[in-house]
PDB file of C-alpha atoms in Angstrom:
ATOM      1  CA  UNK A   1     -27.565  30.120   1.737  1.00 67.00           C
ATOM      2  CA  UNK A   2     -27.928  30.025   5.503  1.00 79.00           C
ATOM      3  CA  UNK A   3     -25.345  29.964   8.254  1.00 82.00           C
ATOM      4  CA  UNK A   4     -25.818  26.227   8.805  1.00 79.00           C
ATOM      5  CA  UNK A   5     -25.050  25.526   5.161  1.00 86.00           C
ATOM      6  CA  UNK A   6     -21.981  27.812   5.200  1.00 89.00           C
ATOM      7  CA  UNK A   7     -20.786  26.027   8.335  1.00 92.00           C
ATOM      8  CA  UNK A   8     -21.319  22.666   6.635  1.00 93.00           C
ATOM      9  CA  UNK A   9     -19.362  23.777   3.559  1.00 92.00           C
ATOM     10  CA  UNK A  10     -16.527  25.016   5.789  1.00 94.00           C
ATOM     11  CA  UNK A  11     -16.413  21.682   7.604  1.00 96.00           C
ATOM     12  CA  UNK A  12     -16.248  19.800   4.319  1.00 96.00           C
ATOM     13  CA  UNK A  13     -13.430  22.017   3.055  1.00 95.00           C
ATOM     14  CA  UNK A  14     -11.430  21.503   6.255  1.00 97.00           C
ATOM     15  CA  UNK A  15     -12.219  17.795   6.079  1.00 98.00           C
ATOM     16  CA  UNK A  16     -10.832  17.526   2.540  1.00 97.00           C
ATOM     17  CA  UNK A  17      -7.602  19.269   3.504  1.00 98.00           C
ATOM     18  CA  UNK A  18      -7.127  17.041   6.567  1.00 98.00           C
ATOM     19  CA  UNK A  19      -7.935  13.912   4.559  1.00 98.00           C
ATOM     20  CA  UNK A  20      -5.462  14.958   1.871  1.00 98.00           C
ATOM     21  CA  UNK A  21      -2.702  15.483   4.429  1.00 98.00           C
ATOM     22  CA  UNK A  22      -3.654  12.047   5.779  1.00 98.00           C
ATOM     23  CA  UNK A  23      -3.136  10.599   2.308  1.00 97.00           C
ATOM     24  CA  UNK A  24       0.271  12.247   2.138  1.00 97.00           C
ATOM     25  CA  UNK A  25       1.291  10.606   5.416  1.00 97.00           C
ATOM     26  CA  UNK A  26      -0.027   7.233   4.244  1.00 94.00           C
ATOM     27  CA  UNK A  27       2.112   7.591   1.113  1.00 94.00           C
ATOM     28  CA  UNK A  28       5.178   8.596   3.156  1.00 94.00           C
ATOM     29  CA  UNK A  29       4.575   5.776   5.623  1.00 91.00           C
ATOM     30  CA  UNK A  30       4.114   3.182   2.895  1.00 87.00           C
ATOM     31  CA  UNK A  31       7.765   3.618   1.928  1.00 84.00           C
ATOM     32  CA  UNK A  32       8.759   2.235   5.337  1.00 78.00           C
ATOM     33  CA  UNK A  33       6.640  -0.884   5.474  1.00 76.00           C
ATOM     34  CA  UNK A  34       7.902  -4.408   5.332  1.00 72.00           C
ATOM     35  CA  UNK A  35       6.208  -7.736   5.131  1.00 72.00           C
ATOM     36  CA  UNK A  36       5.513  -8.024   8.867  1.00 76.00           C
ATOM     37  CA  UNK A  37       2.710  -6.509  10.877  1.00 75.00           C
ATOM     38  CA  UNK A  38       5.226  -4.679  13.101  1.00 75.00           C
ATOM     39  CA  UNK A  39       6.210  -2.422  10.223  1.00 73.00           C
ATOM     40  CA  UNK A  40       2.606  -1.200  10.126  1.00 75.00           C
ATOM     41  CA  UNK A  41       1.914  -0.990  13.857  1.00 78.00           C
ATOM     42  CA  UNK A  42       4.997   1.066  14.703  1.00 81.00           C
ATOM     43  CA  UNK A  43       5.007   3.238  11.596  1.00 89.00           C
ATOM     44  CA  UNK A  44       4.332   6.763  12.869  1.00 92.00           C
ATOM     45  CA  UNK A  45       3.516   8.150   9.451  1.00 93.00           C
ATOM     46  CA  UNK A  46       0.944   5.441   8.780  1.00 92.00           C
ATOM     47  CA  UNK A  47      -0.591   5.942  12.210  1.00 94.00           C
ATOM     48  CA  UNK A  48      -0.803   9.703  11.634  1.00 97.00           C
ATOM     49  CA  UNK A  49      -2.294   9.130   8.183  1.00 96.00           C
ATOM     50  CA  UNK A  50      -4.999   6.843   9.583  1.00 95.00           C
ATOM     51  CA  UNK A  51      -5.699   9.311  12.397  1.00 97.00           C
ATOM     52  CA  UNK A  52      -6.086  12.202   9.956  1.00 98.00           C
ATOM     53  CA  UNK A  53      -8.387  10.112   7.757  1.00 95.00           C
ATOM     54  CA  UNK A  54     -10.532   9.385  10.799  1.00 96.00           C
ATOM     55  CA  UNK A  55     -10.555  13.045  11.792  1.00 98.00           C
ATOM     56  CA  UNK A  56     -11.574  13.953   8.257  1.00 97.00           C
ATOM     57  CA  UNK A  57     -14.539  11.574   8.451  1.00 95.00           C
ATOM     58  CA  UNK A  58     -15.428  12.861  11.910  1.00 96.00           C
ATOM     59  CA  UNK A  59     -15.674  16.392  10.498  1.00 95.00           C
ATOM     60  CA  UNK A  60     -17.594  15.292   7.426  1.00 95.00           C
ATOM     61  CA  UNK A  61     -20.376  13.610   9.386  1.00 94.00           C
ATOM     62  CA  UNK A  62     -21.650  16.728  11.195  1.00 93.00           C
ATOM     63  CA  UNK A  63     -21.320  18.672   7.940  1.00 93.00           C
ATOM     64  CA  UNK A  64     -23.865  16.314   6.404  1.00 92.00           C
ATOM     65  CA  UNK A  65     -26.308  17.383   9.079  1.00 90.00           C
ATOM     66  CA  UNK A  66     -26.072  21.039   8.061  1.00 88.00           C
ATOM     67  CA  UNK A  67     -26.277  20.892   4.286  1.00 87.00           C
ATOM     68  CA  UNK A  68     -27.560  19.063   1.254  1.00 88.00           C
ATOM     69  CA  UNK A  69     -25.577  15.984   0.307  1.00 88.00           C
ATOM     70  CA  UNK A  70     -25.882  16.944  -3.359  1.00 85.00           C
ATOM     71  CA  UNK A  71     -24.022  20.186  -2.577  1.00 85.00           C
ATOM     72  CA  UNK A  72     -21.512  18.929  -0.012  1.00 90.00           C
ATOM     73  CA  UNK A  73     -20.316  15.689  -1.557  1.00 87.00           C
ATOM     74  CA  UNK A  74     -19.003  17.221  -4.798  1.00 86.00           C
ATOM     75  CA  UNK A  75     -16.813  19.451  -2.614  1.00 88.00           C
ATOM     76  CA  UNK A  76     -14.944  16.303  -1.595  1.00 91.00           C
ATOM     77  CA  UNK A  77     -13.480  16.324  -5.112  1.00 88.00           C
ATOM     78  CA  UNK A  78     -11.426  19.332  -4.023  1.00 89.00           C
ATOM     79  CA  UNK A  79      -9.197  16.769  -2.339  1.00 93.00           C
ATOM     80  CA  UNK A  80      -7.737  16.098  -5.808  1.00 89.00           C
ATOM     81  CA  UNK A  81      -6.460  19.657  -5.841  1.00 90.00           C
ATOM     82  CA  UNK A  82      -4.982  19.453  -2.343  1.00 94.00           C
ATOM     83  CA  UNK A  83      -3.362  16.101  -3.187  1.00 94.00           C
ATOM     84  CA  UNK A  84      -1.821  17.543  -6.338  1.00 93.00           C
ATOM     85  CA  UNK A  85      -0.395  20.515  -4.444  1.00 93.00           C
ATOM     86  CA  UNK A  86       0.906  18.373  -1.578  1.00 96.00           C
ATOM     87  CA  UNK A  87       2.408  15.831  -3.979  1.00 95.00           C
ATOM     88  CA  UNK A  88       4.282  18.492  -5.904  1.00 94.00           C
ATOM     89  CA  UNK A  89       5.556  20.195  -2.764  1.00 95.00           C
ATOM     90  CA  UNK A  90       6.428  17.239  -0.524  1.00 95.00           C
ATOM     91  CA  UNK A  91       6.853  14.273  -2.869  1.00 95.00           C
ATOM     92  CA  UNK A  92       8.396  16.258  -5.727  1.00 95.00           C
ATOM     93  CA  UNK A  93       5.916  14.785  -8.176  1.00 93.00           C
ATOM     94  CA  UNK A  94       5.642  16.416 -11.561  1.00 93.00           C
ATOM     95  CA  UNK A  95       2.436  17.667 -13.047  1.00 90.00           C
ATOM     96  CA  UNK A  96       1.597  17.666 -16.733  1.00 93.00           C
ATOM     97  CA  UNK A  97      -1.008  19.345 -18.919  1.00 93.00           C
ATOM     98  CA  UNK A  98      -3.471  16.469 -18.455  1.00 93.00           C
ATOM     99  CA  UNK A  99      -3.406  16.803 -14.688  1.00 89.00           C
ATOM    100  CA  UNK A 100      -3.758  20.577 -14.841  1.00 90.00           C
ATOM    101  CA  UNK A 101      -6.697  20.225 -17.229  1.00 93.00           C
ATOM    102  CA  UNK A 102      -8.321  17.657 -14.954  1.00 89.00           C
ATOM    103  CA  UNK A 103      -7.931  19.901 -11.929  1.00 88.00           C
ATOM    104  CA  UNK A 104      -9.387  22.842 -13.875  1.00 90.00           C
ATOM    105  CA  UNK A 105     -12.402  20.738 -14.841  1.00 91.00           C
ATOM    106  CA  UNK A 106     -12.886  19.672 -11.223  1.00 86.00           C
ATOM    107  CA  UNK A 107     -12.788  23.292 -10.111  1.00 86.00           C
ATOM    108  CA  UNK A 108     -15.272  24.238 -12.827  1.00 89.00           C
ATOM    109  CA  UNK A 109     -17.579  21.448 -11.711  1.00 85.00           C
ATOM    110  CA  UNK A 110     -17.454  22.550  -8.079  1.00 82.00           C
ATOM    111  CA  UNK A 111     -18.207  26.152  -9.092  1.00 83.00           C
ATOM    112  CA  UNK A 112     -21.156  25.059 -11.243  1.00 85.00           C
ATOM    113  CA  UNK A 113     -22.595  22.907  -8.466  1.00 79.00           C
ATOM    114  CA  UNK A 114     -22.170  25.722  -5.956  1.00 74.00           C
ATOM    115  CA  UNK A 115     -23.728  28.266  -8.306  1.00 75.00           C
ATOM    116  CA  UNK A 116     -26.754  26.054  -8.755  1.00 69.00           C
ATOM    117  CA  UNK A 117     -27.466  25.924  -5.029  1.00 65.00           C
TER     118      UNK A 117
END
């Protein structure tokens, strides 16, 4: 694995974390929306969530240049792990055995894909 591919993997990992934080802010902002457009336009959490989503995509695009799509795209599934951790910490969501099992299977899949590259 070359430096370009390691750089691409790093960008994807950072991108998934930023996108996951963006999702958290979209969730937090959605609690403060009404029926009018003003509740969306002036909602700081929604704006931050959209910005972070855009930043996540902006980081993902150059990563695609430096690595194989078949290796990089499965790494996006790590966002499920970040979302779970953020949801438990900041939204006080509860996790159950099914979610833990699902996360473990995702991690196993990412390891297998990485090992095959």
